[in-house]
XYZ file of C-alpha atoms in Angstrom:
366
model
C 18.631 78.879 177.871
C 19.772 75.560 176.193
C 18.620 76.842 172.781
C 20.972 79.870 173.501
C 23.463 77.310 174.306
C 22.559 74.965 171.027
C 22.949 78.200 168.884
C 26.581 78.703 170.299
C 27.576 75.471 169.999
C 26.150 75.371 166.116
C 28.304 78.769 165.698
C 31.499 76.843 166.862
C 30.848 73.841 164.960
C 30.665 76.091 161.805
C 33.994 77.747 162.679
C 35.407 74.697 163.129
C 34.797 73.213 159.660
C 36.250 76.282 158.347
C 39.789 75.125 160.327
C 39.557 71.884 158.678
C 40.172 73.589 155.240
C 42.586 76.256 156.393
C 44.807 72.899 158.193
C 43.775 71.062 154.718
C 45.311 73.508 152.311
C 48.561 74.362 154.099
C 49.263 70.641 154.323
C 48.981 70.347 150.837
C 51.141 73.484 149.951
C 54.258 71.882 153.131
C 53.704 68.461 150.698
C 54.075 70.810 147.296
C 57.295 71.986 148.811
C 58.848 68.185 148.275
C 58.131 68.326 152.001
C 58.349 64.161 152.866
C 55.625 62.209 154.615
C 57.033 62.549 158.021
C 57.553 65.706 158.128
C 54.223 66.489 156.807
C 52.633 64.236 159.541
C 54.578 66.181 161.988
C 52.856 69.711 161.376
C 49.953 68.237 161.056
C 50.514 66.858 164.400
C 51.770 70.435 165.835
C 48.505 72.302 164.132
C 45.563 69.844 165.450
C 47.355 69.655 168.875
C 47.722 73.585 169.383
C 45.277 75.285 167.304
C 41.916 74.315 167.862
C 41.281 73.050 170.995
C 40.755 76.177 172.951
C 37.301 78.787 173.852
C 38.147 80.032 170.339
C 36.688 83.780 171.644
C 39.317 85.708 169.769
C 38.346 83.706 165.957
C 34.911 84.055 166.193
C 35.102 87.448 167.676
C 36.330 88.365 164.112
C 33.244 86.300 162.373
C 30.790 88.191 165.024
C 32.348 91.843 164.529
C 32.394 91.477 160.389
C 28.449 90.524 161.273
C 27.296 93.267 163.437
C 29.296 95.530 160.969
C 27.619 94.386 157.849
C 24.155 94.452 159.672
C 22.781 90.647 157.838
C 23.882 87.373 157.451
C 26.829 86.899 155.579
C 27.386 85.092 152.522
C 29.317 82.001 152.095
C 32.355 83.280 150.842
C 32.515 86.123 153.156
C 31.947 84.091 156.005
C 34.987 81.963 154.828
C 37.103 84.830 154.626
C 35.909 86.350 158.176
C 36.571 82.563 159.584
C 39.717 82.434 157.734
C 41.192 85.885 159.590
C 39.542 84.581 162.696
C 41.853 81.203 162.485
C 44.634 83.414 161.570
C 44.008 84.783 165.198
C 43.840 81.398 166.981
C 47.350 80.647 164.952
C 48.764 83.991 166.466
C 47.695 83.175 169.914
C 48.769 78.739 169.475
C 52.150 80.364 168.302
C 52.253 82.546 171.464
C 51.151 79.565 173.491
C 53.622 76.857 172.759
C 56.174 79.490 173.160
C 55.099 80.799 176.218
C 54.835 77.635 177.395
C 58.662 77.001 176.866
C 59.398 80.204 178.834
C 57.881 79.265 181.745
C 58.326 75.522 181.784
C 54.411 74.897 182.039
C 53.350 71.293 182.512
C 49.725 71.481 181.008
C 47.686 73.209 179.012
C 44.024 73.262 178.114
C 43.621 70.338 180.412
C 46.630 67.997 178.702
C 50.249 67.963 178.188
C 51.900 71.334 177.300
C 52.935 70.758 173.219
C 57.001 70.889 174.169
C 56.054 67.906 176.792
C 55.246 65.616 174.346
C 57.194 62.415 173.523
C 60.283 63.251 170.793
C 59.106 67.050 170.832
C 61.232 69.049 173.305
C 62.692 71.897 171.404
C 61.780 71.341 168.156
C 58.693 73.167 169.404
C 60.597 75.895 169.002
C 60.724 75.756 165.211
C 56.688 74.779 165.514
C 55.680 77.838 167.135
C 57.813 79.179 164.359
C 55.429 77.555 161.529
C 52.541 78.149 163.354
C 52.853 82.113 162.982
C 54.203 81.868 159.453
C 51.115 79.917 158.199
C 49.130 83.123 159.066
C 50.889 84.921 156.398
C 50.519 82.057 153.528
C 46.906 81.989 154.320
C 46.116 86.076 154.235
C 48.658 86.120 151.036
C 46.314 82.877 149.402
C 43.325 84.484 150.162
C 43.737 88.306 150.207
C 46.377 89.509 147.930
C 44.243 91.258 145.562
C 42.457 92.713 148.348
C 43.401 96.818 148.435
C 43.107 96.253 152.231
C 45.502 93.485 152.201
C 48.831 95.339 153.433
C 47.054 97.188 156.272
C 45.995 92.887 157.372
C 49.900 91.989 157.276
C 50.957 95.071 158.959
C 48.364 94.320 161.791
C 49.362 91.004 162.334
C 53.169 92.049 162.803
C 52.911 95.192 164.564
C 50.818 92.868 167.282
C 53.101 90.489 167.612
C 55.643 92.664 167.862
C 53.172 94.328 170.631
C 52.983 91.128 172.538
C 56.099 90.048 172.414
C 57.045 93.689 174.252
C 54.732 92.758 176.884
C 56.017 89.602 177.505
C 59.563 90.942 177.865
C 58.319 92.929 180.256
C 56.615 90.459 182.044
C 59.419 87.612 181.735
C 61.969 90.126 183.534
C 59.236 91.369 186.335
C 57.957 88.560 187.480
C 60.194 85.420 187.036
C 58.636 82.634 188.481
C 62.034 81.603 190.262
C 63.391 85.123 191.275
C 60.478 87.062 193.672
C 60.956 90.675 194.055
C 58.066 92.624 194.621
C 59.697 95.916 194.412
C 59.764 95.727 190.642
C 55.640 95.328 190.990
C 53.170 98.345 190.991
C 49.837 98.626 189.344
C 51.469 100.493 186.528
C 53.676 97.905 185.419
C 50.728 95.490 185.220
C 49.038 97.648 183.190
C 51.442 98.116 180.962
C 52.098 94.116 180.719
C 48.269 93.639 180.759
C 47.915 96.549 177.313
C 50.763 95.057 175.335
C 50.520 91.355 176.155
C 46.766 90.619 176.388
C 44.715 93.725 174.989
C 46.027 94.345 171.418
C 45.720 90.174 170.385
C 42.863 89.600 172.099
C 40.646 92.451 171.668
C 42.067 95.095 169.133
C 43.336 92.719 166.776
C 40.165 90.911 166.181
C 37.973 93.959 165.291
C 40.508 95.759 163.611
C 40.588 92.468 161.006
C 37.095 92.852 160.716
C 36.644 96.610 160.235
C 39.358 95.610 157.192
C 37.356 93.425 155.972
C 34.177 95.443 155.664
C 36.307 98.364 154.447
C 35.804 100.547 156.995
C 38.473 103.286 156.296
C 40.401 105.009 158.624
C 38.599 108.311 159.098
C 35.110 106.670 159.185
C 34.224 106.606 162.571
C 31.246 108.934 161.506
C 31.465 111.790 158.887
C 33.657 113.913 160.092
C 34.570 111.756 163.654
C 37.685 110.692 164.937
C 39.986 107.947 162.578
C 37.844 104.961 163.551
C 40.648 102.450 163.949
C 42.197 104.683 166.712
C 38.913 105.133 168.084
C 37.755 101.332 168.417
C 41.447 100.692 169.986
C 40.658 103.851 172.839
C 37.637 101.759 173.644
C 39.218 98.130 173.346
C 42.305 98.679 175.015
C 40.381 99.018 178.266
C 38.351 96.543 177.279
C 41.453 93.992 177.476
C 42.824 95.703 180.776
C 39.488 94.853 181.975
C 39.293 91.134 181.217
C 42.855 90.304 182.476
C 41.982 92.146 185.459
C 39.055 90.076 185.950
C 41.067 86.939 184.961
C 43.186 88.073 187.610
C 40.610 87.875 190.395
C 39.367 84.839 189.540
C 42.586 83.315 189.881
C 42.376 83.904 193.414
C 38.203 84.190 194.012
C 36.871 81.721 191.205
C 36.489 77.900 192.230
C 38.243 74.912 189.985
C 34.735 74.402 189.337
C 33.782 78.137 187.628
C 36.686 78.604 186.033
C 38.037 75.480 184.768
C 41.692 75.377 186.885
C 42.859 76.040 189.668
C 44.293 79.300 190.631
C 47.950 79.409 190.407
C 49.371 83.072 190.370
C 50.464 83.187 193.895
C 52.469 80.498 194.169
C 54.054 81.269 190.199
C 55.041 84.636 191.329
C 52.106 85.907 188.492
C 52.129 90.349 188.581
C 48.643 89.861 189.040
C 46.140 92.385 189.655
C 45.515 91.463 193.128
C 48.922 91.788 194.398
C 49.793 94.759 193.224
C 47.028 96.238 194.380
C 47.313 94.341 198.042
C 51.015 95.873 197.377
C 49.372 99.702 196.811
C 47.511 99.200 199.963
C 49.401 97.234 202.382
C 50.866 98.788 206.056
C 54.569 98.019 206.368
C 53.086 94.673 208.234
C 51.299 93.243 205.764
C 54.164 94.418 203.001
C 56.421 92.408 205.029
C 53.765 88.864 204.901
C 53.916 89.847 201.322
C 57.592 89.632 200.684
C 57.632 86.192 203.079
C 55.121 84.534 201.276
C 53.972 85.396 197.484
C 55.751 83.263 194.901
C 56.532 80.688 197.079
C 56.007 76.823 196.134
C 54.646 76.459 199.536
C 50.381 75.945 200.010
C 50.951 77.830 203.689
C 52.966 80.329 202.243
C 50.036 80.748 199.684
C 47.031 80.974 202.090
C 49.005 83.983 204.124
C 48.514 85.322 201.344
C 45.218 84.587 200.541
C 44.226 85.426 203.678
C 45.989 88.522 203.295
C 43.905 89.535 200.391
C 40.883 89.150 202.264
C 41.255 91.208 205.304
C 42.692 93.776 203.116
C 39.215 93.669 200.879
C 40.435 92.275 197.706
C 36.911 91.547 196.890
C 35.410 94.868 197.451
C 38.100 96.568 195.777
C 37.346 94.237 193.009
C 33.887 95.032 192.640
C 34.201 99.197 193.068
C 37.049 98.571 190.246
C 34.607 96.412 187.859
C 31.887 99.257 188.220
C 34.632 101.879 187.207
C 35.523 100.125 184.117
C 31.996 99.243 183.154
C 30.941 102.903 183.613
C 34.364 103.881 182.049
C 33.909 102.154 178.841
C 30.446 102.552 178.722
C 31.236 105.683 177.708
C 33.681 105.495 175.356
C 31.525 103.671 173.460
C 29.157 106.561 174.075
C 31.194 108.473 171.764
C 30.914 106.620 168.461
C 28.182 108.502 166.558
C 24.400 106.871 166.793
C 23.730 107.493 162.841
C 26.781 108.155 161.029
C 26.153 109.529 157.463
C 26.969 106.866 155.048
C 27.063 106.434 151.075
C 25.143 103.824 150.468
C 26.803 100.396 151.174
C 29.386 102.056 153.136
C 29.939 100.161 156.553
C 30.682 102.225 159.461
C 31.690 101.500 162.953
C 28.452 100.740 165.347
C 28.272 100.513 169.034
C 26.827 97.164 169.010
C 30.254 95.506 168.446
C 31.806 96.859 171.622
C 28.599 96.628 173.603
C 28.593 92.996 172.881
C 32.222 92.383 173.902
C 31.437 94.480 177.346
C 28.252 92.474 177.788
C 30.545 88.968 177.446
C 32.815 90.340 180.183
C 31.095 91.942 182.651
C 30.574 90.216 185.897
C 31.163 87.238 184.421
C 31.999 84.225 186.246
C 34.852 81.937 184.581
């Protein structure tokens, strides 16, 4: 076990040198600008607080999908330019972040003070979150321009944002953490929230950048298969539904001690998983506890509820909906060809990336 856990560790550590550069370089070209010393201390300040510090899944998932795609180890410079695109990810998701943050008024995050809490900061985070997506396109331009795949990279990043930011809408105007309403919540809306404001970043995006990378074009799924860009999102779209359903319950089943917080989506009003299906489920009684009690700052309020979830089976529900999905996407992945016929040196999209997200995810813990 602990040399499983020494071989993760090394694999951060190595991503994390590449950041280093990437945070390096766009210093240098803010200072090229005539940028002054203050300023230049200040986004240097508003990378290395919101950037790095978080699990950094959705950056190396980019590093591990161009590996398992290319079948060896990489080389250095491709490993740079995986690492690179993965970074480019954690940028995305810090600029989503420190924005988010803003919207809802958050007081921490990743176990210190939310960016926009910060002494002198306050809205100038605004403009932050601002750089913090634009250095994604200096670095793909600096080190991809003369790629022939390097349009289909920019158009990936924007149509994702764009993506997110739809999702967010929709969640900002369902669930506002001051208004409750529950008759704007069903199971469809969250899955609609869940697609466009978790699934596309966190799992789409990732792989896609990779399958770029390697060149995979966009009919190669196997000879004469499916477009395999299309294909890998019908498999990690669910994928993402999955995991923020999961998230979901373990906001309300996990301890502070598995999953690093605790559980707030009650009490913020969150259209989370477990209350809309509680909501799908409930007798006219326990709609009515519902209405009293979710999204209220009030710790009695929130254990109605909790206690709520549990007589109605939350748990069990849980668990026949995680064996669904598993089986669900288990076959999906099913349907990407064993053997595709390749040219030689022609990379083509394997099960093995997928199976190793799924195995990551399922039943896991925190």
């Amino acid at each position: 076990m602990s040399s499983k856990v020494d071989a993760k560790a090394q694999k951060r550590q190595k991503f994390e040198a590449v950041y280093g550069k990437l945070r390096d370089e766009l210093l240098e070209h803010f200072a090229a600008q005539g940028m002054p010393e203050d300023a230049k201390e200040w986004y240097r300040r508003n990378l290395d607080y919101n950037v790095p510090g978080g699990k950094l899944n959705r950056g190396l998932s980019v590093v591990d999908t161009v590996e398992i795609l290319k079948g060896r180890t990489l080389t250095e410079d491709e490993y740079f330019k995986a690492a690179l695109l993965g970074w480019c990810v954690e940028l995305l998701q810090a600029f989503f972040l420190v924005s988010d943050d803003m919207m809802d008024q958050s007081i921490t995050r990743r176990g210190q003070p939310c960016y926009f809490r910060l002494e002198g900061v306050n809205y100038n985070a605004i403009n932050d979150s601002f750089m913090l997506e634009m250095a994604i396109y200096h670095l793909v331009k600096s080190h991809f321009r003369a790629e022939p795949y390097y349009i289909h990279l920019v158009e990936l990043f924007l149509e994702t944002t764009y993506q997110t930011e739809m999702g967010q809408l929709i969640d900002l105007i369902t669930a506002p953490e001051d208004h409750v309403d529950l008759s704007k919540f069903s199971l469809k809306k969250h899955q609609l929230i869940v697609i466009y404001k978790t699934a596309y970043y966190s799992f789409y995006l990732p792989v896609a950048l990779a399958m770029y990378m390697c060149g995979i074009a966009h009919t190669s799924a196997g000879s004469s298969g499916p477009d395999a860009y299309a294909l890998a999102k019908s498999i990690l779209v669910p994928l993402g539904e999955y995991f923020q359903v999961q998230d979901d319950f373990l906001d309300f089943a996990g301890t502070p001690e598995q999953i690093g917080k605790v559980g707030t989506d009650i009490i913020d009003n969150k259209c989370s998983w477990c209350v809309n299906t509680a909501l799908a489920h409930a007798t006219p009684e326990q709609r009515a506890v519902l209405d009293a009690s979710y999204g209220r700052k009030d710790a009695q309020a929130e254990a109605r509820v909790k206690a709520l979830y549990e007589e109605m089976g939350i748990r069990k529900l849980y668990e026949e909906y995680e064996e669904g999905a598993y089986k669900r996407i288990m076959g999906l992945i099913e349907t990407i060809p064993e053997q595709p016929t390749t040219k030689p040196g022609e990379v083509t999209l394997k099960r093995e990336v997928f199976k190793s997200f799924l195995d990551k995810i399922y039943k896991r813990q925190k």
